[in-house]
Coordinates of C-alpha atoms and ligand atoms in Angstrom, one line a residue:
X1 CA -34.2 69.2 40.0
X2 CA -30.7 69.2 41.4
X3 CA -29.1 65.8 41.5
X4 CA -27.2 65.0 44.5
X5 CA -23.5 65.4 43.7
X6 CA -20.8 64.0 46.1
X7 CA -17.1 64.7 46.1
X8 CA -14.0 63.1 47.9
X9 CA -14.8 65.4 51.3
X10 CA -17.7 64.1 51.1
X11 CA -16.4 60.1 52.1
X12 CA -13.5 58.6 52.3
X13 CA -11.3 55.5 52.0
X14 CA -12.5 54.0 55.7
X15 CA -14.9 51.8 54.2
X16 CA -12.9 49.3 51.7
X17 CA -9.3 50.0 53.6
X18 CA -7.8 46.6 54.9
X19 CA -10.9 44.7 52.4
X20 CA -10.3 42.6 49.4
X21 CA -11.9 44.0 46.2
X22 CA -12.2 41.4 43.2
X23 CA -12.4 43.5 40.0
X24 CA -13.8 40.7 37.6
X25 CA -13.0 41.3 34.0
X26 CA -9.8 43.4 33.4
X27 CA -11.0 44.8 30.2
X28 CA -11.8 48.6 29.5
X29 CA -13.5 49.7 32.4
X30 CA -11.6 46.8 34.8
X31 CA -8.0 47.5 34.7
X32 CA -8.8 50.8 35.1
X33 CA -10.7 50.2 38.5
X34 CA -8.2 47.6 39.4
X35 CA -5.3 50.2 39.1
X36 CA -7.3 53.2 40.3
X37 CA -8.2 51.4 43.5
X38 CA -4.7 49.4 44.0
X39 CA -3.3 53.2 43.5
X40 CA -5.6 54.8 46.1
X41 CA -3.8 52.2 48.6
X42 CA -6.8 49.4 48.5
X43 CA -6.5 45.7 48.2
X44 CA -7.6 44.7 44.5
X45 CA -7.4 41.2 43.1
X46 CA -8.4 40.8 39.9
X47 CA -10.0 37.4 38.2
X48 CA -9.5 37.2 33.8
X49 CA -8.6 34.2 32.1
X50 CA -4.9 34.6 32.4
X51 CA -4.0 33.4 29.0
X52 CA -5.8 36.5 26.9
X53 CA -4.7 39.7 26.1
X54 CA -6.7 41.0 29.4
X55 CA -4.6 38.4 31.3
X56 CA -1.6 38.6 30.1
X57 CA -1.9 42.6 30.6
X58 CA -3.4 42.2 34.1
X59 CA 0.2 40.1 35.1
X60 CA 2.1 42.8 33.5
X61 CA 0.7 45.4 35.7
X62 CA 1.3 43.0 38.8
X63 CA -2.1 41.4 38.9
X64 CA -2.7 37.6 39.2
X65 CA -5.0 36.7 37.2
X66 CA -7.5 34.0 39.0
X67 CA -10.8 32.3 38.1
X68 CA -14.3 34.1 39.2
X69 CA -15.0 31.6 41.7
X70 CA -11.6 32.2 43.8
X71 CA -12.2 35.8 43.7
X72 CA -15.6 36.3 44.7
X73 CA -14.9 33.5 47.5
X74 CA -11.8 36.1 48.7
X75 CA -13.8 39.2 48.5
X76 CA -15.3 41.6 50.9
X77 CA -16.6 43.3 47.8
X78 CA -16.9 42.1 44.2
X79 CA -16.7 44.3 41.3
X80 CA -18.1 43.3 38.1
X81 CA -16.5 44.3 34.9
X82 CA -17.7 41.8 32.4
X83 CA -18.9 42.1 29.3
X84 CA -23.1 42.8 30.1
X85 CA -24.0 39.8 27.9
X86 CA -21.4 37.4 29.9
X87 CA -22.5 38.4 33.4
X88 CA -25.8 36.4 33.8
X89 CA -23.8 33.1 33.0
X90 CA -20.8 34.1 34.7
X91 CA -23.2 35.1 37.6
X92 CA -25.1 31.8 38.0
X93 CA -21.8 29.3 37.2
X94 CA -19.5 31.3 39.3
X95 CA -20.4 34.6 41.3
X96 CA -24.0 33.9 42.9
X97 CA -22.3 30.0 44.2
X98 CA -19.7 31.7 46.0
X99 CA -21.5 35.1 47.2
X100 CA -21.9 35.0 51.4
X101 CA -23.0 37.1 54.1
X102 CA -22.4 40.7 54.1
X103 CA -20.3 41.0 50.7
X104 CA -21.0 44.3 48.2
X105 CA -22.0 43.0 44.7
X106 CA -20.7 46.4 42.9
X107 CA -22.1 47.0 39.0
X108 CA -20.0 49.2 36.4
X109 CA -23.4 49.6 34.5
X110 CA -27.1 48.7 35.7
X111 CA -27.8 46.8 32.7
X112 CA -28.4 43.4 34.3
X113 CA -30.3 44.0 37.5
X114 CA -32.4 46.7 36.0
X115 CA -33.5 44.2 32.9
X116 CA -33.9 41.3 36.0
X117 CA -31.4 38.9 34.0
X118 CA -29.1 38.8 37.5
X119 CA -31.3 38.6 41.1
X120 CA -29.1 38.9 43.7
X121 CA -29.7 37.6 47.0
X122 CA -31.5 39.6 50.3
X123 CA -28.1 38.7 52.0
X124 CA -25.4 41.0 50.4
X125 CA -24.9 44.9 49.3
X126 CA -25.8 45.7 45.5
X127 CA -24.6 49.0 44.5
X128 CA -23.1 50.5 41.4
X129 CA -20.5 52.9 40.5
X130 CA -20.5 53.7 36.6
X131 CA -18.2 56.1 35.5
X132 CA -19.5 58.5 32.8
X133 CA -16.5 57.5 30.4
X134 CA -14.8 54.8 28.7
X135 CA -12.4 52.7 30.9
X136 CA -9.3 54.2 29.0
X137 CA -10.1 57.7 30.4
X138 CA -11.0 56.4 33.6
X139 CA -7.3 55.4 33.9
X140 CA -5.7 58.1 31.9
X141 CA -7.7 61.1 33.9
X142 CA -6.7 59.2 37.4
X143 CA -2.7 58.8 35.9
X144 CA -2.5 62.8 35.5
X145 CA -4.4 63.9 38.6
X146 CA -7.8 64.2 37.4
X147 CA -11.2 62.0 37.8
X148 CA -14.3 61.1 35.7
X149 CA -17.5 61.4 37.0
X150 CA -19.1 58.5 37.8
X151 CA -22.7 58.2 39.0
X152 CA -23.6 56.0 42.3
X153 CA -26.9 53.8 42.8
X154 CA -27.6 51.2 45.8
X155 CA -30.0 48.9 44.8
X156 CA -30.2 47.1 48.2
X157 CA -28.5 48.0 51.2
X158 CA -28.0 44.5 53.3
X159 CA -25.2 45.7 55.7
X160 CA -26.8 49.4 56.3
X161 CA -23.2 50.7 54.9
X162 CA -23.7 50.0 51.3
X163 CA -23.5 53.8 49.8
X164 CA -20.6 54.3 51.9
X165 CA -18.8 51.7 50.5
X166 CA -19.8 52.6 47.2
X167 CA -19.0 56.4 47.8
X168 CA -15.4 54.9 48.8
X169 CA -14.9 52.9 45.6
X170 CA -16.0 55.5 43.5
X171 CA -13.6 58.0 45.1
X172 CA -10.8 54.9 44.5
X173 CA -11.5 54.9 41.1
X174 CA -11.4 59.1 40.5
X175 CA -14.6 59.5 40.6
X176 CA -14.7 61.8 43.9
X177 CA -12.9 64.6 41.5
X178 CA -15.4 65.1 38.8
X179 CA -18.7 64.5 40.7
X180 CA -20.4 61.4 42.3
X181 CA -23.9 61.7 41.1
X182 CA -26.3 59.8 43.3
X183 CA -29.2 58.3 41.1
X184 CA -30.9 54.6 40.7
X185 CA -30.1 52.0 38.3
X186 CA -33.0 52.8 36.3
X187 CA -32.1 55.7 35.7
X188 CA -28.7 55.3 34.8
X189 CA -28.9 52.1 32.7
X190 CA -31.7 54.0 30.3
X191 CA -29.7 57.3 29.7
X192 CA -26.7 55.6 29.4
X193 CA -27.9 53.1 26.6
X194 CA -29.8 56.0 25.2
X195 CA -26.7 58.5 25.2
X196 CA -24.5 55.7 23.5
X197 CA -27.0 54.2 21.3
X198 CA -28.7 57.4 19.4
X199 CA -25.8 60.5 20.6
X200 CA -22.4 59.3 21.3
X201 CA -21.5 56.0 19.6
X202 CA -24.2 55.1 17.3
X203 CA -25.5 58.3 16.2
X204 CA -21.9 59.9 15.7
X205 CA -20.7 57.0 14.0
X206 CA -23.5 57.0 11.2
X207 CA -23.1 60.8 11.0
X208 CA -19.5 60.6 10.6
X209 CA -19.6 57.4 8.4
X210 CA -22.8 59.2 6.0
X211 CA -20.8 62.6 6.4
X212 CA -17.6 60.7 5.0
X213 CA -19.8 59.1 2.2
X214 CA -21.4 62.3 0.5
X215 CA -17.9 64.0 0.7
X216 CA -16.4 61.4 -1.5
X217 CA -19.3 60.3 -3.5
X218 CA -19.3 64.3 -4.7
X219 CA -15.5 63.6 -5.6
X220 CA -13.8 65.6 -3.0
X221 CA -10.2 63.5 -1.5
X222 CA -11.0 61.1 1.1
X223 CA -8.4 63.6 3.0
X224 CA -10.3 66.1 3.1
X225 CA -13.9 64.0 4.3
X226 CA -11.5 62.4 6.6
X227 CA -10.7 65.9 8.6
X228 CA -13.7 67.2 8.2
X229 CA -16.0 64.6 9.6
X230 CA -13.7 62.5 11.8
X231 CA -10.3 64.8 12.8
X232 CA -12.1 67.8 13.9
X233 CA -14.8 66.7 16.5
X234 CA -12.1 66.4 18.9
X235 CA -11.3 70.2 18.8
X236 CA -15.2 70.8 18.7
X237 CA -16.1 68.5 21.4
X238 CA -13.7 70.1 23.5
X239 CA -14.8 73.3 23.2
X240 CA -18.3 72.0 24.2
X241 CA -16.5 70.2 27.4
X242 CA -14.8 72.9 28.7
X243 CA -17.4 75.9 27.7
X244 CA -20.8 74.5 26.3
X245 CA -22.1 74.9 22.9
X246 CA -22.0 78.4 23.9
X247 CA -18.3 78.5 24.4
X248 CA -17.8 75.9 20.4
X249 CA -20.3 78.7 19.0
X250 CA -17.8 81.6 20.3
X251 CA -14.8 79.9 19.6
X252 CA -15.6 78.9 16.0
X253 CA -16.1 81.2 12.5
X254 CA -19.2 83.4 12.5
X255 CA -19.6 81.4 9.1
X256 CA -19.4 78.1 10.8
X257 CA -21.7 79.7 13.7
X258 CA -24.6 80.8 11.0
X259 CA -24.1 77.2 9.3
X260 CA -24.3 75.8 12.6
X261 CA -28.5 77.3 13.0
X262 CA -28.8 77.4 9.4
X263 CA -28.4 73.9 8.6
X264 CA -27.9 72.0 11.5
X265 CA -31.8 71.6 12.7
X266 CA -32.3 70.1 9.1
X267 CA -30.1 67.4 9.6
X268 CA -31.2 66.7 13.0
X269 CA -35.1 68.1 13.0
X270 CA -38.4 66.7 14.7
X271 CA -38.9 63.7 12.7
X272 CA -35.0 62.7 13.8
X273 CA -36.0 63.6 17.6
X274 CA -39.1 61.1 16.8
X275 CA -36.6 58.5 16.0
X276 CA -34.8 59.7 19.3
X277 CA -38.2 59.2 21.4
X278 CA -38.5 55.6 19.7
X279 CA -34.8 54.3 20.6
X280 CA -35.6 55.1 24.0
X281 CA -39.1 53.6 23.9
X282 CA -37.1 50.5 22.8
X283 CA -34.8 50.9 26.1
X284 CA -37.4 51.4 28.0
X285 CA -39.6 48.3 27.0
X286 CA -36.2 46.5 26.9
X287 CA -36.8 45.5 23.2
X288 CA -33.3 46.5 22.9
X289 CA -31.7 44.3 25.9
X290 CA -33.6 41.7 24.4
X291 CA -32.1 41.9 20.8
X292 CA -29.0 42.1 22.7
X293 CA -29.1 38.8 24.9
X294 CA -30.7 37.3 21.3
X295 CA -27.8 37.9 19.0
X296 CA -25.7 37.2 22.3
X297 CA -27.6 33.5 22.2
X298 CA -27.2 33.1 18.7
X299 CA -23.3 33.5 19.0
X300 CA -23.6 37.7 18.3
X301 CA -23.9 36.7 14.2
X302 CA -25.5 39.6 13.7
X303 CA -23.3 42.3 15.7
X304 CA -20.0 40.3 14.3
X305 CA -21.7 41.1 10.6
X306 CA -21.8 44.9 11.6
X307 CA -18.5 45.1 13.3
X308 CA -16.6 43.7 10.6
X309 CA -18.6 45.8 7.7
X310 CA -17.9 49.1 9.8
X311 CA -14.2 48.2 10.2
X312 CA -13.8 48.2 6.4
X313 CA -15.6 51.4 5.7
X314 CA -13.8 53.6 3.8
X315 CA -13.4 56.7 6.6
X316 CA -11.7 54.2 8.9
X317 CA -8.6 53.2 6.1
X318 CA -8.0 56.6 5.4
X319 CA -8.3 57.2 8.6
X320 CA -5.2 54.7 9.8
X321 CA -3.3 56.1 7.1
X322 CA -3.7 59.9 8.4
X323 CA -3.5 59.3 11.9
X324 CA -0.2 57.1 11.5
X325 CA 1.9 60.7 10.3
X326 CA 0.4 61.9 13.6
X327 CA 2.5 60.2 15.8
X328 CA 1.9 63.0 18.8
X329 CA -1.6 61.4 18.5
X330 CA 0.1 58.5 19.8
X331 CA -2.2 56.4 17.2
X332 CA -3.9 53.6 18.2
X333 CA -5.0 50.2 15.9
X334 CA -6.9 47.3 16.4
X335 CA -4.3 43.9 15.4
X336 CA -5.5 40.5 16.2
X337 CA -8.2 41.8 18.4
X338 CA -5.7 43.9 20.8
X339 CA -5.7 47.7 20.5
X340 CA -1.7 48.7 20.1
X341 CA 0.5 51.9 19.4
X342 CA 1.5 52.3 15.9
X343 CA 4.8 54.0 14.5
X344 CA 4.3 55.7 10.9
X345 CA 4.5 52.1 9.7
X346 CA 1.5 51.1 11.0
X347 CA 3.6 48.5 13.5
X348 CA 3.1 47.8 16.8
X349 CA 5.5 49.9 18.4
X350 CA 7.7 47.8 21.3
Ligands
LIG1 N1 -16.3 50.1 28.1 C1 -16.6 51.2 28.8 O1 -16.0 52.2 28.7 C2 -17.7 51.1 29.8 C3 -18.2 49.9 30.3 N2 -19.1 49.9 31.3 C4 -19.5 48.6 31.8 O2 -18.4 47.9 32.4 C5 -18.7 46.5 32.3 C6 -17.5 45.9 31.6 O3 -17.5 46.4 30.3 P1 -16.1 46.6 29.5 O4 -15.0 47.1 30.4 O5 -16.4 47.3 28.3 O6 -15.7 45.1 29.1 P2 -14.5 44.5 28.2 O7 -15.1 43.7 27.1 O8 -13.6 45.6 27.8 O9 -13.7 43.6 29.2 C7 -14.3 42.5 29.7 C8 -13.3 41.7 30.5 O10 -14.0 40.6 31.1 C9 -13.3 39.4 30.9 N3 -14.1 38.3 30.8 C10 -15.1 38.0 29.9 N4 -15.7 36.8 30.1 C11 -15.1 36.3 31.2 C12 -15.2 35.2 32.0 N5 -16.1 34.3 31.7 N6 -14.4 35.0 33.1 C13 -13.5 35.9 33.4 N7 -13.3 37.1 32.7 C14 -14.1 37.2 31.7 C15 -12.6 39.6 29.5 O11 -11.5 38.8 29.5 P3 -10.9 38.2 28.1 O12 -9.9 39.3 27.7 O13 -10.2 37.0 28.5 O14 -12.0 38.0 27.2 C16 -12.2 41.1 29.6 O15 -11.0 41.3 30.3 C17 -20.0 46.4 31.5 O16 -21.0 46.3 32.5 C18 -20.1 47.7 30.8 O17 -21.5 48.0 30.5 C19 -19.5 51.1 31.9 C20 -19.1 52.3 31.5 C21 -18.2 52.4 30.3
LIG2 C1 -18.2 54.9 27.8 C2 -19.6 54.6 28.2 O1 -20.1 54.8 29.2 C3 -20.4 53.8 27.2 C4 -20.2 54.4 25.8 O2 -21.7 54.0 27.6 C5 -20.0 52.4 27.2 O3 -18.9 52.1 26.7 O4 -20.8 51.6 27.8

């Protein structure tokens, strides 16, 4: 089943040229939009606190930071790039009072509408343009010429012109470069919590961090563990990128390839795709959003708990150290909540 694919020839511009687009939220995926689009030649104003890190940043790239309410009550279409948990509150204080006739209500991910925690009205466009990356790439692919994908979804078409105006934000944002895919936001809120729940972030971090953890409960240097499970997948994944697991099994040893059958379905073998089957059952009942929204209510107790044990796991301080004599890396570290350069020293560089 072949999944309709669009390109830029395949819309344009016309749509959101001489509109206002409010990109709420400047975080990952918003000051990448809100740069992408205001590059493209599109009217972008952007709404963040203007006192955070995000707002502060936003005025350094020329933004003005405003409230929610202002920019929704200036837009012809509003983007929303908050945080999933913030939205429905954000939503019903500030974007739902100020929505009006004929506006686009535009989703980075389908979390919300698909899990029924934001109903928007009959009277406006609700679409979604999800890019299949993190926000960083969005921007850094768009600054050399390039795109990420980004998969396209109108959940109610008001104005009879809603996928065009999506197809012409998501060719302002890059998107039109890698591929458009056209789907629902079902669809695209279950895979994508599936893909970064059990394969790309949560099940890579737990193979990395476990990988890490036999290597140097056996004795061997954390430098070593480090490379191995952490370094590498960059070279590996890129192989797989650009050629496939095809291309990563030609590229690498015959050694590594017979490793790769031999003990790989061991690690990873029916009772783990069980486990698979269940995370998505969990989606799909939305047991998950609901754990979500629950540790959201209860001030996210339990997710602070985890993100502040992971942060001192012993991969990530060898890690720092490593990447820091690197500096073509152009290392990256988390310092009073901001993610900053970092010179060998480990400072912020200017
Ligand atoms: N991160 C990613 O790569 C991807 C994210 N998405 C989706 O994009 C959306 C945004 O996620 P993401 O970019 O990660 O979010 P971030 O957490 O990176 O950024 C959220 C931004 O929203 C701002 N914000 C939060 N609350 C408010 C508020 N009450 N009023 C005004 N601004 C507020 C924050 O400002 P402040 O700094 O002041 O807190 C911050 O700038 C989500 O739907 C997510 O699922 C989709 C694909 C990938
Ligand atoms: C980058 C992406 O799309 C993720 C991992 O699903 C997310 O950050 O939400």
């Amino acid at each position: 089943m072949a999944i309709e694919t669009l390109y830029e020839k395949d819309g344009s511009l016309a749509p959101l040229q001489g509109k206002t687009i409010a990109v709420l939220g400047y975080g990952s995926q918003g000051h990448a939009h809100a740069q992408n689009l205001r590059d493209s030649g599109l009217t972008v104003i952007v709404a963040n606190r203007p006192d955070s890190a995000n707002g502060k940043l936003a005025s350094k790239h020329g933004f003005t930071p405003t409230p929610v309410a202002e920019a929704v009550s200036k837009a012809d279409l509003v983007s929303v790039c908050l945080p999933d948990e913030v939205q429905p509150g954000v939503y019903e204080q500030d974007i739902a009072p100020n929505l009006r006739d004929g506006q686009t209500l535009l989703f980075t991910h389908g979390f919300n509408v698909h899990f029924k925690t934001i109903d928007p009205p009959q009277n406006v466009d609700v679409v979604m343009v999800a890019p299949k990356g993190p926000g960083h790439t969005v921007r850094w692919e768009y600054e050399r010429g390039g795109g990420v994908p980004a998969l396209l979804a109108v959940h109610q078409d008001a104005t009879g012109s809603a996928r065009e105006k999506a197809l012409a934000y998501a060719i302002g944002v890059g998107g039109g470069k890698g591929g458009i895919l056209v789907t629902n936001f079902k669809d695209e809120c279950e895979t994508d919590l599936f893909g970064e729940q059990v394969v790309l972030c949560g099940g890579l971090s737990e193979s990395i961090k476990k990988g890490f953890e036999v290597l140097t409960e056996a004795g061997y240097p954390e430098e070593l563990a480090y490379f191995e499970v952490c370094h590498e997948l960059e070279l590996i994944i890129n192989l797989i990128k650009r050629g496939g697991l095809d291309y990563m099994r030609y590229s690498i040893s015959n050694t590594a390839e017979f490793g790769d059958y031999y003990t790989g379905p061991k690690i990873v073998d029916d009772a783990s795709k069980q486990r698979m089957k269940d995370a998505l059952t969990h989606i799909q009942d939305g047991s998950f959003a609901k754990a979500f929204r629950d540790d959201y209510a209860n001030g996210f107790a339990w997710f602070k708990k985890q993100r502040a044990e992971n942060a001192g796991h012993g991969v990530e301080g060898v890690g720092k150290e490593l990447r820091r004599m690197m500096p073509w890396l152009n290392p990256v570290e988390l310092q009073d909540g901001k993610a900053v350069e970092v010179d060998a020293d480990g400072a912020a560089k200017a």
